[in-house]
GROMACS .gro file of C-alpha atoms in nm:
model
  378
    1MET     CA    1  -2.942  10.672   4.812
    2MET     CA    2  -2.621  10.472   4.825
    3GLU     CA    3  -2.523  10.347   5.168
    4PRO     CA    4  -2.159  10.386   5.278
    5ALA     CA    5  -1.960  10.063   5.288
    6ASP     CA    6  -1.841   9.867   5.588
    7ASN     CA    7  -1.744  10.076   5.892
    8GLU     CA    8  -1.806  10.402   5.705
    9LEU     CA    9  -2.172  10.405   5.805
   10SER     CA   10  -2.252  10.758   5.912
   11HIS     CA   11  -2.412  10.826   6.247
   12SER     CA   12  -2.736  10.926   6.074
   13ASP     CA   13  -2.739  10.594   5.882
   14GLN     CA   14  -2.690  10.402   6.205
   15ILE     CA   15  -2.966  10.597   6.377
   16SER     CA   16  -3.205  10.521   6.090
   17ARG     CA   17  -3.119  10.150   6.100
   18LEU     CA   18  -3.164  10.137   6.475
   19ARG     CA   19  -3.499  10.317   6.448
   20LEU     CA   20  -3.614  10.069   6.183
   21ILE     CA   21  -3.538   9.753   6.380
   22ARG     CA   22  -3.669   9.907   6.704
   23SER     CA   23  -4.005   9.996   6.546
   24SER     CA   24  -4.302   9.773   6.630
   25ASN     CA   25  -4.375   9.462   6.420
   26ILE     CA   26  -4.030   9.483   6.256
   27GLY     CA   27  -3.828   9.163   6.284
   28PRO     CA   28  -3.507   9.066   6.102
   29ALA     CA   29  -3.686   8.932   5.793
   30THR     CA   30  -3.911   9.237   5.759
   31TYR     CA   31  -3.615   9.468   5.818
   32ARG     CA   32  -3.427   9.312   5.527
   33GLN     CA   33  -3.731   9.316   5.302
   34LEU     CA   34  -3.774   9.687   5.369
   35LEU     CA   35  -3.406   9.766   5.323
   36SER     CA   36  -3.395   9.569   4.999
   37ARG     CA   37  -3.708   9.735   4.866
   38TYR     CA   38  -3.630  10.095   4.959
   39GLY     CA   39  -3.251  10.092   4.945
   40ASP     CA   40  -3.179  10.253   5.282
   41ALA     CA   41  -3.327  10.262   5.629
   42GLN     CA   42  -3.451  10.621   5.622
   43SER     CA   43  -3.647  10.563   5.301
   44ALA     CA   44  -3.800  10.253   5.460
   45LEU     CA   45  -3.899  10.454   5.767
   46ASP     CA   46  -4.061  10.715   5.544
   47ALA     CA   47  -4.261  10.443   5.367
   48LEU     CA   48  -4.382  10.258   5.678
   49PRO     CA   49  -4.692  10.468   5.758
   50ALA     CA   50  -4.835  10.406   5.411
   51LEU     CA   51  -4.747  10.036   5.420
   52ALA     CA   52  -4.909   9.978   5.758
   53LYS     CA   53  -5.265  10.063   5.670
   54THR     CA   54  -5.518  10.166   5.932
   55GLY     CA   55  -5.800   9.948   6.061
   56ARG     CA   56  -5.579   9.644   6.124
   57LYS     CA   57  -5.506   9.449   6.439
   58ARG     CA   58  -5.202   9.661   6.520
   59LYS     CA   59  -5.072   9.994   6.398
   60ILE     CA   60  -4.705  10.049   6.335
   61MET     CA   61  -4.525  10.242   6.609
   62LEU     CA   62  -4.208  10.402   6.476
   63CYS     CA   63  -3.909  10.431   6.704
   64SER     CA   64  -3.838  10.802   6.736
   65LYS     CA   65  -3.506  10.959   6.650
   66ALA     CA   66  -3.481  11.085   7.007
   67ASP     CA   67  -3.521  10.732   7.146
   68ALA     CA   68  -3.257  10.596   6.909
   69GLU     CA   69  -3.015  10.875   6.998
   70ARG     CA   70  -3.080  10.808   7.366
   71GLU     CA   71  -2.994  10.440   7.321
   72PHE     CA   72  -2.669  10.537   7.146
   73GLU     CA   73  -2.578  10.768   7.433
   74GLN     CA   74  -2.662  10.509   7.700
   75LEU     CA   75  -2.455  10.243   7.525
   76ALA     CA   76  -2.160  10.482   7.489
   77LYS     CA   77  -2.174  10.554   7.863
   78LEU     CA   78  -2.154  10.179   7.930
   79GLY     CA   79  -1.850  10.156   7.703
   80GLY     CA   80  -2.029   9.941   7.444
   81ARG     CA   81  -2.096   9.969   7.075
   82PHE     CA   82  -2.341   9.861   6.807
   83LEU     CA   83  -2.253   9.621   6.526
   84PHE     CA   84  -2.481   9.649   6.223
   85ASP     CA   85  -2.526   9.361   5.981
   86GLY     CA   86  -2.344   9.465   5.664
   87GLN     CA   87  -2.048   9.620   5.841
   88SER     CA   88  -1.713   9.445   5.800
   89ASP     CA   89  -1.679   9.372   6.173
   90TYR     CA   90  -2.024   9.214   6.207
   91PRO     CA   91  -1.957   8.840   6.266
   92ALA     CA   92  -1.953   8.666   5.927
   93GLN     CA   93  -2.069   8.333   6.069
   94LEU     CA   94  -2.383   8.492   6.210
   95ALA     CA   95  -2.439   8.708   5.901
   96ALA     CA   96  -2.462   8.392   5.692
   97THR     CA   97  -2.776   8.280   5.878
   98GLU     CA   98  -3.126   8.347   5.752
   99ASP     CA   99  -3.246   8.525   6.065
  100ALA     CA  100  -2.935   8.721   6.167
  101PRO     CA  101  -3.004   9.018   6.398
  102PRO     CA  102  -2.983   9.346   6.203
  103VAL     CA  103  -2.795   9.502   6.496
  104LEU     CA  104  -2.602   9.362   6.790
  105THR     CA  105  -2.539   9.551   7.113
  106THR     CA  106  -2.197   9.460   7.251
  107LEU     CA  107  -1.972   9.511   7.553
  108GLY     CA  108  -1.611   9.395   7.546
  109ASP     CA  109  -1.373   9.267   7.282
  110THR     CA  110  -1.577   9.248   6.960
  111SER     CA  111  -1.279   9.107   6.766
  112LEU     CA  112  -1.361   8.771   6.926
  113LEU     CA  113  -1.680   8.759   6.718
  114SER     CA  114  -1.479   8.728   6.396
  115GLN     CA  115  -1.300   8.412   6.514
  116THR     CA  116  -1.405   8.049   6.483
  117THR     CA  117  -1.645   7.973   6.767
  118VAL     CA  118  -1.792   7.666   6.934
  119GLY     CA  119  -2.112   7.696   7.134
  120ILE     CA  120  -2.140   7.501   7.459
  121VAL     CA  121  -2.482   7.469   7.621
  122GLY     CA  122  -2.659   7.236   7.859
  123SER     CA  123  -2.862   7.185   8.172
  124ARG     CA  124  -2.911   7.462   8.428
  125ASN     CA  125  -2.925   7.206   8.711
  126ALA     CA  126  -2.618   7.025   8.581
  127SER     CA  127  -2.437   6.760   8.778
  128ALA     CA  128  -2.093   6.830   8.920
  129ALA     CA  129  -1.949   6.591   8.661
  130GLY     CA  130  -2.132   6.771   8.381
  131ARG     CA  131  -2.001   7.112   8.491
  132LYS     CA  132  -1.648   6.974   8.519
  133LEU     CA  133  -1.672   6.825   8.170
  134ALA     CA  134  -1.805   7.147   8.018
  135ARG     CA  135  -1.528   7.349   8.181
  136ARG     CA  136  -1.266   7.102   8.052
  137PHE     CA  137  -1.402   7.107   7.698
  138ALA     CA  138  -1.400   7.489   7.703
  139GLU     CA  139  -1.039   7.500   7.828
  140VAL     CA  140  -0.907   7.255   7.569
  141LEU     CA  141  -1.102   7.406   7.280
  142GLY     CA  142  -0.990   7.753   7.389
  143ASP     CA  143  -0.626   7.647   7.404
  144ALA     CA  144  -0.666   7.515   7.048
  145GLY     CA  145  -0.778   7.859   6.927
  146PHE     CA  146  -1.158   7.832   6.941
  147ILE     CA  147  -1.375   8.099   7.101
  148ILE     CA  148  -1.649   7.962   7.327
  149ALA     CA  149  -2.005   8.100   7.315
  150SER     CA  150  -2.282   8.033   7.566
  151GLY     CA  151  -2.578   8.201   7.734
  152LEU     CA  152  -2.465   8.288   8.093
  153ALA     CA  153  -2.724   8.050   8.238
  154ARG     CA  154  -2.663   7.847   8.551
  155GLY     CA  155  -2.492   7.511   8.523
  156ILE     CA  156  -2.325   7.417   8.195
  157ASP     CA  157  -2.325   7.771   8.050
  158ALA     CA  158  -2.146   7.918   8.351
  159ALA     CA  159  -1.890   7.636   8.350
  160ALA     CA  160  -1.822   7.688   7.978
  161HIS     CA  161  -1.765   8.062   8.030
  162ASP     CA  162  -1.538   7.994   8.327
  163GLY     CA  163  -1.331   7.743   8.133
  164SER     CA  164  -1.281   7.978   7.838
  165MET     CA  165  -1.223   8.301   8.029
  166LYS     CA  166  -0.852   8.316   7.942
  167SER     CA  167  -0.885   8.212   7.577
  168GLY     CA  168  -1.195   8.411   7.485
  169THR     CA  169  -1.562   8.373   7.568
  170VAL     CA  170  -1.886   8.516   7.426
  171ALA     CA  171  -2.195   8.556   7.646
  172VAL     CA  172  -2.521   8.603   7.455
  173PHE     CA  173  -2.789   8.770   7.665
  174ALA     CA  174  -3.163   8.723   7.621
  175GLY     CA  175  -3.230   9.070   7.762
  176GLY     CA  176  -3.034   9.392   7.739
  177ILE     CA  177  -2.659   9.376   7.796
  178ASP     CA  178  -2.709   9.590   8.106
  179VAL     CA  179  -2.948   9.338   8.263
  180ILE     CA  180  -2.762   9.046   8.426
  181TYR     CA  181  -2.964   8.725   8.435
  182PRO     CA  182  -2.944   8.531   8.655
  183LYS     CA  183  -2.847   8.801   8.903
  184GLU     CA  184  -2.597   8.580   9.086
  185HIS     CA  185  -2.382   8.585   8.771
  186ASP     CA  186  -2.303   8.955   8.802
  187LYS     CA  187  -1.936   8.885   8.883
  188LEU     CA  188  -1.913   8.633   8.600
  189ALA     CA  189  -2.063   8.887   8.360
  190ALA     CA  190  -1.815   9.152   8.478
  191ALA     CA  191  -1.527   8.911   8.413
  192ILE     CA  192  -1.659   8.831   8.066
  193ARG     CA  193  -1.682   9.201   7.988
  194GLN     CA  194  -1.312   9.235   8.076
  195ASN     CA  195  -1.190   8.914   7.910
  196GLY     CA  196  -1.452   8.841   7.645
  197VAL     CA  197  -1.759   9.002   7.494
  198ILE     CA  198  -2.127   9.031   7.586
  199VAL     CA  199  -2.380   9.035   7.301
  200SER     CA  200  -2.753   9.095   7.268
  201GLU     CA  201  -3.004   9.197   7.003
  202THR     CA  202  -3.257   9.340   7.250
  203PRO     CA  203  -3.255   9.707   7.356
  204LEU     CA  204  -3.079   9.826   7.668
  205GLY     CA  205  -3.289   9.779   7.980
  206THR     CA  206  -3.487   9.485   7.839
  207ARG     CA  207  -3.581   9.234   8.108
  208PRO     CA  208  -3.554   8.882   7.966
  209GLN     CA  209  -3.884   8.706   7.904
  210ALA     CA  210  -3.955   8.351   7.793
  211ARG     CA  211  -3.992   8.455   7.427
  212HIS     CA  212  -3.643   8.609   7.425
  213PHE     CA  213  -3.453   8.289   7.506
  214PRO     CA  214  -3.512   8.100   7.178
  215ARG     CA  215  -3.396   8.410   6.990
  216ARG     CA  216  -3.086   8.422   7.210
  217ASN     CA  217  -3.025   8.053   7.138
  218ARG     CA  218  -3.028   8.104   6.761
  219ILE     CA  219  -2.755   8.370   6.804
  220ILE     CA  220  -2.538   8.127   7.002
  221SER     CA  221  -2.570   7.867   6.726
  222GLY     CA  222  -2.541   8.129   6.452
  223LEU     CA  223  -2.207   8.251   6.587
  224SER     CA  224  -2.074   7.897   6.610
  225ALA     CA  225  -1.919   7.649   6.372
  226GLY     CA  226  -2.068   7.378   6.590
  227VAL     CA  227  -2.264   7.343   6.915
  228LEU     CA  228  -2.178   7.102   7.195
  229VAL     CA  229  -2.457   6.992   7.430
  230VAL     CA  230  -2.349   6.866   7.773
  231GLU     CA  231  -2.644   6.732   7.974
  232ALA     CA  232  -2.987   6.832   7.850
  233ALA     CA  233  -3.333   6.709   7.937
  234LEU     CA  234  -3.585   6.635   7.667
  235LYS     CA  235  -3.770   6.953   7.556
  236SER     CA  236  -3.502   7.175   7.710
  237GLY     CA  237  -3.373   7.507   7.579
  238SER     CA  238  -3.043   7.342   7.495
  239LEU     CA  239  -3.220   7.120   7.243
  240ILE     CA  240  -3.372   7.433   7.088
  241THR     CA  241  -3.018   7.563   7.041
  242ALA     CA  242  -2.917   7.230   6.887
  243GLN     CA  243  -3.213   7.245   6.648
  244PHE     CA  244  -3.119   7.597   6.543
  245ALA     CA  245  -2.764   7.475   6.483
  246ALA     CA  246  -2.886   7.190   6.264
  247ASP     CA  247  -3.118   7.422   6.069
  248GLN     CA  248  -2.828   7.664   6.016
  249GLY     CA  249  -2.606   7.387   5.881
  250ARG     CA  250  -2.384   7.370   6.190
  251ASP     CA  251  -2.238   7.056   6.343
  252VAL     CA  252  -2.416   6.934   6.655
  253PHE     CA  253  -2.213   6.750   6.920
  254ALA     CA  254  -2.363   6.570   7.218
  255VAL     CA  255  -2.204   6.404   7.520
  256PRO     CA  256  -2.372   6.068   7.588
  257GLY     CA  257  -2.494   5.986   7.936
  258SER     CA  258  -2.683   5.739   8.149
  259PRO     CA  259  -3.040   5.671   8.035
  260LEU     CA  260  -3.129   5.673   8.405
  261ASP     CA  261  -3.042   6.043   8.434
  262PRO     CA  262  -3.314   6.275   8.290
  263ARG     CA  263  -3.043   6.536   8.230
  264CYS     CA  264  -2.882   6.306   7.974
  265ARG     CA  265  -3.187   6.195   7.778
  266GLY     CA  266  -3.180   6.500   7.551
  267CYS     CA  267  -2.818   6.439   7.454
  268ASN     CA  268  -2.884   6.070   7.392
  269ASP     CA  269  -3.179   6.165   7.173
  270LEU     CA  270  -2.963   6.406   6.972
  271ILE     CA  271  -2.711   6.127   6.909
  272ARG     CA  272  -2.995   5.897   6.804
  273LYS     CA  273  -3.099   6.163   6.551
  274GLY     CA  274  -2.752   6.205   6.404
  275ALA     CA  275  -2.551   6.436   6.631
  276TRP     CA  276  -2.179   6.363   6.673
  277ILE     CA  277  -2.122   6.138   6.973
  278THR     CA  278  -1.866   6.339   7.169
  279GLU     CA  279  -1.650   6.202   7.446
  280THR     CA  280  -1.333   6.411   7.409
  281PRO     CA  281  -1.239   6.743   7.243
  282ASP     CA  282  -1.066   6.540   6.970
  283ASP     CA  283  -1.412   6.443   6.842
  284ILE     CA  284  -1.482   6.813   6.780
  285PHE     CA  285  -1.138   6.881   6.634
  286ARG     CA  286  -1.188   6.607   6.375
  287ALA     CA  287  -1.530   6.736   6.273
  288LEU     CA  288  -1.421   7.099   6.243
  289SER     CA  289  -1.076   7.042   6.095
  290SER     CA  290  -1.178   7.175   5.753
  291PHE     CA  291  -1.410   7.451   5.876
  292SER     CA  292  -1.373   7.801   5.733
  293LEU     CA  293  -1.578   8.113   5.796
  294PRO     CA  294  -1.857   8.151   5.538
  295THR     CA  295  -1.950   8.429   5.302
  296PRO     CA  296  -2.285   8.588   5.396
  297ALA     CA  297  -2.565   8.415   5.209
  298ARG     CA  298  -2.740   8.739   5.115
  299PRO     CA  299  -2.620   9.067   4.964
  300SER     CA  300  -2.467   9.314   5.207
  301GLN     CA  301  -2.716   9.567   5.334
  302ASP     CA  302  -2.462   9.836   5.258
  303THR     CA  303  -2.502   9.774   4.885
  304ALA     CA  304  -2.879   9.745   4.895
  305ARG     CA  305  -3.070   9.921   4.619
  306PRO     CA  306  -3.440   9.986   4.579
  307GLN     CA  307  -3.607   9.711   4.379
  308THR     CA  308  -3.804   9.963   4.182
  309THR     CA  309  -3.773  10.336   4.127
  310SER     CA  310  -4.053  10.386   3.878
  311ALA     CA  311  -4.416  10.464   3.956
  312PRO     CA  312  -4.628  10.172   4.083
  313SER     CA  313  -4.777   9.950   3.817
  314MET     CA  314  -5.151   9.894   3.781
  315GLU     CA  315  -5.108   9.562   3.958
  316THR     CA  316  -4.924   9.725   4.249
  317ALA     CA  317  -5.190   9.993   4.266
  318SER     CA  318  -5.449   9.720   4.305
  319VAL     CA  319  -5.276   9.615   4.627
  320HIS     CA  320  -5.352   9.954   4.774
  321SER     CA  321  -5.714   9.926   4.666
  322GLY     CA  322  -5.730   9.601   4.858
  323SER     CA  323  -5.817   9.351   4.582
  324ALA     CA  324  -5.476   9.184   4.551
  325GLU     CA  325  -5.420   9.185   4.925
  326GLU     CA  326  -5.763   9.032   4.986
  327LYS     CA  327  -5.675   8.758   4.738
  328ILE     CA  328  -5.353   8.690   4.926
  329VAL     CA  329  -5.527   8.684   5.266
  330GLU     CA  330  -5.781   8.439   5.127
  331ALA     CA  331  -5.499   8.210   5.012
  332LEU     CA  332  -5.325   8.221   5.351
  333SER     CA  333  -5.416   8.027   5.665
  334HIS     CA  334  -5.265   7.955   6.004
  335THR     CA  335  -5.063   7.677   5.840
  336PRO     CA  336  -4.728   7.810   5.712
  337ILE     CA  337  -4.679   7.819   5.334
  338GLN     CA  338  -4.368   7.905   5.134
  339VAL     CA  339  -4.378   8.246   4.970
  340ASP     CA  340  -4.292   8.098   4.629
  341GLU     CA  341  -4.585   7.859   4.657
  342LEU     CA  342  -4.811   8.147   4.759
  343ILE     CA  343  -4.704   8.348   4.453
  344ARG     CA  344  -4.799   8.058   4.227
  345ALA     CA  345  -5.130   8.008   4.407
  346VAL     CA  346  -5.250   8.369   4.368
  347SER     CA  347  -5.108   8.426   4.015
  348LEU     CA  348  -4.968   8.768   4.105
  349SER     CA  349  -4.620   8.906   4.054
  350ALA     CA  350  -4.356   8.847   4.321
  351ALA     CA  351  -4.332   9.223   4.381
  352THR     CA  352  -4.705   9.253   4.446
  353VAL     CA  353  -4.709   8.956   4.683
  354GLN     CA  354  -4.403   9.077   4.873
  355GLU     CA  355  -4.551   9.424   4.914
  356SER     CA  356  -4.877   9.279   5.044
  357LEU     CA  357  -4.692   9.051   5.284
  358LEU     CA  358  -4.502   9.348   5.420
  359SER     CA  359  -4.826   9.537   5.476
  360LEU     CA  360  -4.989   9.238   5.644
  361GLU     CA  361  -4.692   9.179   5.872
  362LEU     CA  362  -4.657   9.543   5.969
  363SER     CA  363  -5.025   9.557   6.061
  364GLY     CA  364  -5.000   9.245   6.278
  365GLN     CA  365  -5.185   8.996   6.054
  366LEU     CA  366  -4.889   8.791   5.928
  367THR     CA  367  -4.619   8.578   6.090
  368ARG     CA  368  -4.294   8.483   5.917
  369HIS     CA  369  -4.130   8.146   5.984
  370PRO     CA  370  -3.781   8.006   5.911
  371GLY     CA  371  -3.725   7.879   5.557
  372GLY     CA  372  -3.926   8.147   5.381
  373TYR     CA  373  -4.266   8.040   5.517
  374VAL     CA  374  -4.551   8.272   5.616
  375SER     CA  375  -4.890   8.228   5.783
  376LEU     CA  376  -5.174   8.433   5.922
  377MET     CA  377  -5.128   8.547   6.279
  378LYS     CA  378  -5.311   8.323   6.524
   0.00000   0.00000   0.00000
């Protein structure tokens, strides 16, 4: 089945895609593997029960059509919309990342997501000077045509949103876009909805949990050409965002500070490791002067085709009998290994290994890691 291009996705196609990513044990990497293998989301949904074999740690729980339709209706009532990876208005900068969300839930002006963006993050218990600096950077960068992205947290995030309210600001939520966190930022969130855009990959009604924040952070960095860190303690969430930015090939900027202030030690450490030392917006302008929006690194989902249409080979059939999959499980451990290295180690075809990995992940035995690594679930 050929998927419609760009914004011509039919409602049924969108429902199928939403059902796929909302089903249990389906993350962005698995979603794309399934879409690539089966050509469209509905075919992938039809194949899931057979792929997720019984007797494993977890059984696959498919998102129902009724639940997906309900989420569409609830989002429409809020005045929001979905953006699916592969559509022309899905942000190209984010689409170029390895772990881009298959669908974004949005409220506000989604055209901002197609413009060049700088992320600004930092300490929640920021100093008055740090908040003032973040607000000033956001104002100047905004006046120069950059959109500012942050996470609506207390401190530096709030100051960055406030400073870029007139020029354009993006708030990435860890939970659903209808769940304001922290609660005291309800007025700020309302202003962003009117003058910017709110974005999340989690379903409506999701209460943010600790595991959601790193995934939010990789969206902030993924949307951005570069990420500025203003005040950050060692081992803080802001440094996680900076690491995502570095892994995604983005520029990382850090404002230096006193070694006597714990809120500055993270920034100083980033500079020590190669981040741009940043004292004025001009430092960012110089670094990003030649930046241009990228082309997505992978084929558009809208042109996906099944990898195979013929009957399974004898080798593929052996996966279903368990022998090939057992060989793959034996070769895996809790230490991540690249898929290409695994293929060489087990002397099986790439198609057989990929199918087994899908089955293992769907049944809760496999974890995928950035960079094409996999390991057994701990």
